[in-house]
Short mmCIF file of C-alpha atoms in Angstrom, two decimals:
data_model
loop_
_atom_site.label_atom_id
_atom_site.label_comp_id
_atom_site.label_asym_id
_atom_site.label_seq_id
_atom_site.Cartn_x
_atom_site.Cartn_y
_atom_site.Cartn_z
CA UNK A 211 13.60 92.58 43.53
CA UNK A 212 15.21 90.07 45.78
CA UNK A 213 16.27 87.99 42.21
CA UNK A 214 17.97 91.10 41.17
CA UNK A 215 19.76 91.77 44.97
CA UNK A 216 20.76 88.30 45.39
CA UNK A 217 19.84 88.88 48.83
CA UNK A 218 17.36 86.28 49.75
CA UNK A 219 14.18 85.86 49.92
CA UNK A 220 12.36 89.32 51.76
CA UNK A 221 15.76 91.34 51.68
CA UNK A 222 14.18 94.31 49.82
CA UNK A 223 10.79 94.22 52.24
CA UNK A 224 13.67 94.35 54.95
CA UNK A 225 15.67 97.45 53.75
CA UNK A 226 12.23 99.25 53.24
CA UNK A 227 10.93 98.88 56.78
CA UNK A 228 14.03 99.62 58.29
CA UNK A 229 14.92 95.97 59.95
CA UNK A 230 18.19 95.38 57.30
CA UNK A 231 20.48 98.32 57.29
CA UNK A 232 22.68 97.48 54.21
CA UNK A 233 26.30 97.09 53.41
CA UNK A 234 27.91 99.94 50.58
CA UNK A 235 28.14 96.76 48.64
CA UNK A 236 24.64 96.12 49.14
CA UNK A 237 22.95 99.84 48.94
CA UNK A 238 24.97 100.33 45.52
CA UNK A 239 22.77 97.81 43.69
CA UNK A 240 19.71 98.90 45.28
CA UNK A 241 20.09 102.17 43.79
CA UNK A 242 21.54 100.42 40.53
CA UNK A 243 18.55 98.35 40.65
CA UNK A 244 16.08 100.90 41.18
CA UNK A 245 17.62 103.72 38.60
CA UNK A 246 19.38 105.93 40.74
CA UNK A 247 21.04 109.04 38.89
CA UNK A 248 24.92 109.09 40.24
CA UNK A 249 23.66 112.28 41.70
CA UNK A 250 21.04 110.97 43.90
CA UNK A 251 23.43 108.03 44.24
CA UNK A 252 25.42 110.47 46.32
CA UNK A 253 22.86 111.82 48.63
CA UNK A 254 22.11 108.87 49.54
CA UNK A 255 25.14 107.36 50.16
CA UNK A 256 26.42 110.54 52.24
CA UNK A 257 23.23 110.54 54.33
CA UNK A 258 23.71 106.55 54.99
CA UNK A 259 27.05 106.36 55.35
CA UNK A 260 28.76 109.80 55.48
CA UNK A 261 31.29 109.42 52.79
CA UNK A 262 30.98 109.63 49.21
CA UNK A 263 30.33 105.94 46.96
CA UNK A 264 32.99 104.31 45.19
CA UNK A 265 31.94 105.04 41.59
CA UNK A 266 33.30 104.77 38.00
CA UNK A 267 35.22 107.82 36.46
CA UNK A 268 32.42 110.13 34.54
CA UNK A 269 33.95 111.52 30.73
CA UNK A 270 35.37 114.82 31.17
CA UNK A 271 34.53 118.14 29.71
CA UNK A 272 35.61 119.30 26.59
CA UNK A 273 35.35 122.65 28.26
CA UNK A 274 38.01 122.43 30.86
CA UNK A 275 40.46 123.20 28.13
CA UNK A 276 38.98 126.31 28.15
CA UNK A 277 39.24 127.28 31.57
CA UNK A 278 42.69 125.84 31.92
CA UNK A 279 43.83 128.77 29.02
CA UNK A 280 42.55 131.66 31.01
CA UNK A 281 45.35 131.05 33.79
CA UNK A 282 48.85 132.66 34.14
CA UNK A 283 50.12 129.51 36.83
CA UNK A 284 50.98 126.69 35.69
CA UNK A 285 47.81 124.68 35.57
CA UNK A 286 46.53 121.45 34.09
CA UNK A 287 43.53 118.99 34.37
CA UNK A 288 44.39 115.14 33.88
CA UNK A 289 41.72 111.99 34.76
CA UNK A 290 41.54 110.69 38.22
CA UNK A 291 44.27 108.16 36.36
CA UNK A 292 46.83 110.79 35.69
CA UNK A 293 45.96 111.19 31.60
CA UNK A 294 46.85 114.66 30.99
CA UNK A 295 43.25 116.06 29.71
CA UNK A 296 44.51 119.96 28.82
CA UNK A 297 47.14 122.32 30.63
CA UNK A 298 48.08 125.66 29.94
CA UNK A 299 50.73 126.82 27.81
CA UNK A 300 52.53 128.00 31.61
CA UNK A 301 52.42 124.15 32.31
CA UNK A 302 53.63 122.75 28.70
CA UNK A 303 56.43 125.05 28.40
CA UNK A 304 57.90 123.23 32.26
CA UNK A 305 58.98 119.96 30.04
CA UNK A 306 62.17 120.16 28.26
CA UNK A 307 60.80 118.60 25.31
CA UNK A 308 58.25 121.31 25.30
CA UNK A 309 55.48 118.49 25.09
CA UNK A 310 53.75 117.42 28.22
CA UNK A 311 53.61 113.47 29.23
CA UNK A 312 50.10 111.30 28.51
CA UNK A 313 49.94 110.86 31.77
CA UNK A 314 51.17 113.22 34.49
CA UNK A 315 50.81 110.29 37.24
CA UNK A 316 53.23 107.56 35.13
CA UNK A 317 55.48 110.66 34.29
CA UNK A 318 55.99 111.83 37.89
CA UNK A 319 56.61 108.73 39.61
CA UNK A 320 58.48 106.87 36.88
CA UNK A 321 60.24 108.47 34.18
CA UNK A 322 64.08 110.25 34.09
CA UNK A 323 63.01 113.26 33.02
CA UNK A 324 60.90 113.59 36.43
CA UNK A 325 62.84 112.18 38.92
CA UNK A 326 66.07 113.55 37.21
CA UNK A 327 65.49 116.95 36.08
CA UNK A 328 62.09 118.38 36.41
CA UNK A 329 60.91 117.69 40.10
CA UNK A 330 63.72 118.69 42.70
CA UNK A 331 64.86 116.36 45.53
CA UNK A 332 62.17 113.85 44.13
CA UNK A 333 62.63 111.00 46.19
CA UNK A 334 62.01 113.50 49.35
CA UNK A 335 59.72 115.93 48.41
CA UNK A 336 57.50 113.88 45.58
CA UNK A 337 57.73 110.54 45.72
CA UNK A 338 56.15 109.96 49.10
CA UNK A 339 53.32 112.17 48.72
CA UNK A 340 52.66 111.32 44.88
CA UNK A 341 52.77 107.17 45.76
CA UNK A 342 50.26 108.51 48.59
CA UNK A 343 47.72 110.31 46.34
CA UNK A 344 48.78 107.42 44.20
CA UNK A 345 46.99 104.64 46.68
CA UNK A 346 43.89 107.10 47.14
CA UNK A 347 42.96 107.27 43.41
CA UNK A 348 42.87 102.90 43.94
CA UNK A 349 40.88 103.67 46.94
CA UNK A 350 38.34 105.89 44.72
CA UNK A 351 38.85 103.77 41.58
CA UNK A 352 39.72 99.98 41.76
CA UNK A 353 38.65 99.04 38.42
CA UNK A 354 40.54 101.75 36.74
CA UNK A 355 42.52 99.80 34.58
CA UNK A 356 45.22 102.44 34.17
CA UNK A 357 45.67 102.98 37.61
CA UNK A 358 46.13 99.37 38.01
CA UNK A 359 49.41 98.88 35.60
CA UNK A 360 50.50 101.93 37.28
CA UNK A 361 50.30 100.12 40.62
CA UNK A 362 52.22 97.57 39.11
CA UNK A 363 54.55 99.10 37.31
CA UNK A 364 55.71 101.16 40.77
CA UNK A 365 55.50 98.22 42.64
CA UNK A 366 58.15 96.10 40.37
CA UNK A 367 60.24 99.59 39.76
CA UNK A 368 63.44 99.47 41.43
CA UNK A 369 63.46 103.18 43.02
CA UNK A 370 59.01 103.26 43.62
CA UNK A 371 59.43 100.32 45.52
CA UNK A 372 61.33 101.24 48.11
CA UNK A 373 59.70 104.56 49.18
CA UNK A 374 57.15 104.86 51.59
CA UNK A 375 54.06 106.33 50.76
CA UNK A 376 53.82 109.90 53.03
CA UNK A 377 50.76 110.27 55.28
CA UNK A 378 49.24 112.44 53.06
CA UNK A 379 49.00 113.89 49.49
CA UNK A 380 50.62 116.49 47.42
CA UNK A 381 49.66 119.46 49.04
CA UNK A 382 50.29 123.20 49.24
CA UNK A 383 53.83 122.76 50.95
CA UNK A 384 56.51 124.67 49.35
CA UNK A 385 58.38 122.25 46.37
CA UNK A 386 61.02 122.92 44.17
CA UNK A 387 61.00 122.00 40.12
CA UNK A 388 62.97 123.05 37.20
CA UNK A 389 60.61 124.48 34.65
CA UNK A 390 62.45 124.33 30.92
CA UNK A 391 61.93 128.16 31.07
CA UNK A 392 62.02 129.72 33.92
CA UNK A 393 64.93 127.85 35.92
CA UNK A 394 64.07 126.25 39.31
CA UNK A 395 61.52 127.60 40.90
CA UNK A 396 59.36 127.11 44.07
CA UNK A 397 56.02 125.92 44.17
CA UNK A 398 53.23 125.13 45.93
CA UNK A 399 50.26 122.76 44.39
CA UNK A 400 46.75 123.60 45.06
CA UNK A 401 44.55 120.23 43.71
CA UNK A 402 40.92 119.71 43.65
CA UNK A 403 39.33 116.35 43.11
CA UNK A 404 36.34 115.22 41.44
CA UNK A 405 35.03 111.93 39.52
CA UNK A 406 35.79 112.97 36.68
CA UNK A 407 38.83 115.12 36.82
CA UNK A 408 42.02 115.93 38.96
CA UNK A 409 42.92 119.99 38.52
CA UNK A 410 46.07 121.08 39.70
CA UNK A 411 47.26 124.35 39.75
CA UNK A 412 51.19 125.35 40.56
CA UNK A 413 51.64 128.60 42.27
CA UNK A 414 54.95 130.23 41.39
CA UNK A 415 56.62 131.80 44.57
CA UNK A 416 60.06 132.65 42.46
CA UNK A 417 63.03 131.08 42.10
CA UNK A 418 64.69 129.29 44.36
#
């Protein structure tokens, strides 16, 4: 067991009496090691350290298309990444093109149609708190390969660059979009966050 921890020689007889408390680092091969289910993983971590582990994305659901159908908001469910997994047709019919982007996180932060036309005072009342939710998904993710280019690609873009991230998230404030057709309205995003999925759903408040 020690082999397998690279820890030394009586690293494991240390954890199990209590003498070594470990690392995250550390405790996430011990579990690894010893077979832990991701769920177990979890309890284990939170009662140890009090915040959730830093672990790989899990495949979605086919099913969340589904569920994203049976809502009248706009709604849509993309990977912790940004790739658009299924949204409602409330959601699709927002972009002008009447097709919605591969990935909602590259779309918002970096293309025209965004910044330009669909999201309203952008570089105020997006870009901010998207580069912020932006740096969390890294946080929760640093192998993700897609959220790496995306780091990248806002870090070398001439506009991304320049904004600081906000201290927070996209959250339930009040924002303004132009939706292809309804005209601009006002809404206000309500987002839950898993491993395996990001769902966001935009509450319509009317135009304005």
């Amino acid at each position: 067991m020690d082999e397998a921890l690279s820890g030394g020689t009586g690293t494991y007889q240390k954890l199990e009496n209590g003498v070594l408390v470990p690392s995250p680092e550390l405790f996430l091969r011990v579990a690894r090691t010893l077979g832990f289910s991701d769920h177990h993983l979890r309890i284990a971590h939170l009662d140890l350290f009090r915040t959730d582990p830093v672990l790989p994305a899990e495949p979605a659901s086919p099913h969340w298309r589904r569920w994203v159908r049976g809502h009248t908001e706009m709604a849509y469910v993309c990977s912790p990444a940004g790739e658009l997994i299924a949204g409602n047709d409330a959601f699709t019919q927002m972009f002008p093109s009447g097709r919605p982007p591969a990935n909602m996180t590259e779309w918002a932060l970096l293309s025209a149609e965004a910044r330009e036309h669909v999201l309203r005072d952008w570089e105020r009342d997006w870009a901010p708190y998207l580069l912020a939710d932006l740096r969390l998904a890294l946080a929760r993710h640093p192998d993700d390969p897609t959220l790496g280019k995306l780091r990248d690609a806002v870090r070398n873009d001439p506009r991304t660059r320049h904004i600081e991230d906000a201290p927070t998230g996209i959250g339930d404030e009040a924002r303004r979009l132009r939706h292809a057709g309804r005209g601009t309205v006002t809404v206000r995003a309500l987002t839950l966050r898993t491993s395996e999925v990001t769902v966001v759903t935009l509450l319509s408040e009317g135009r304005g």
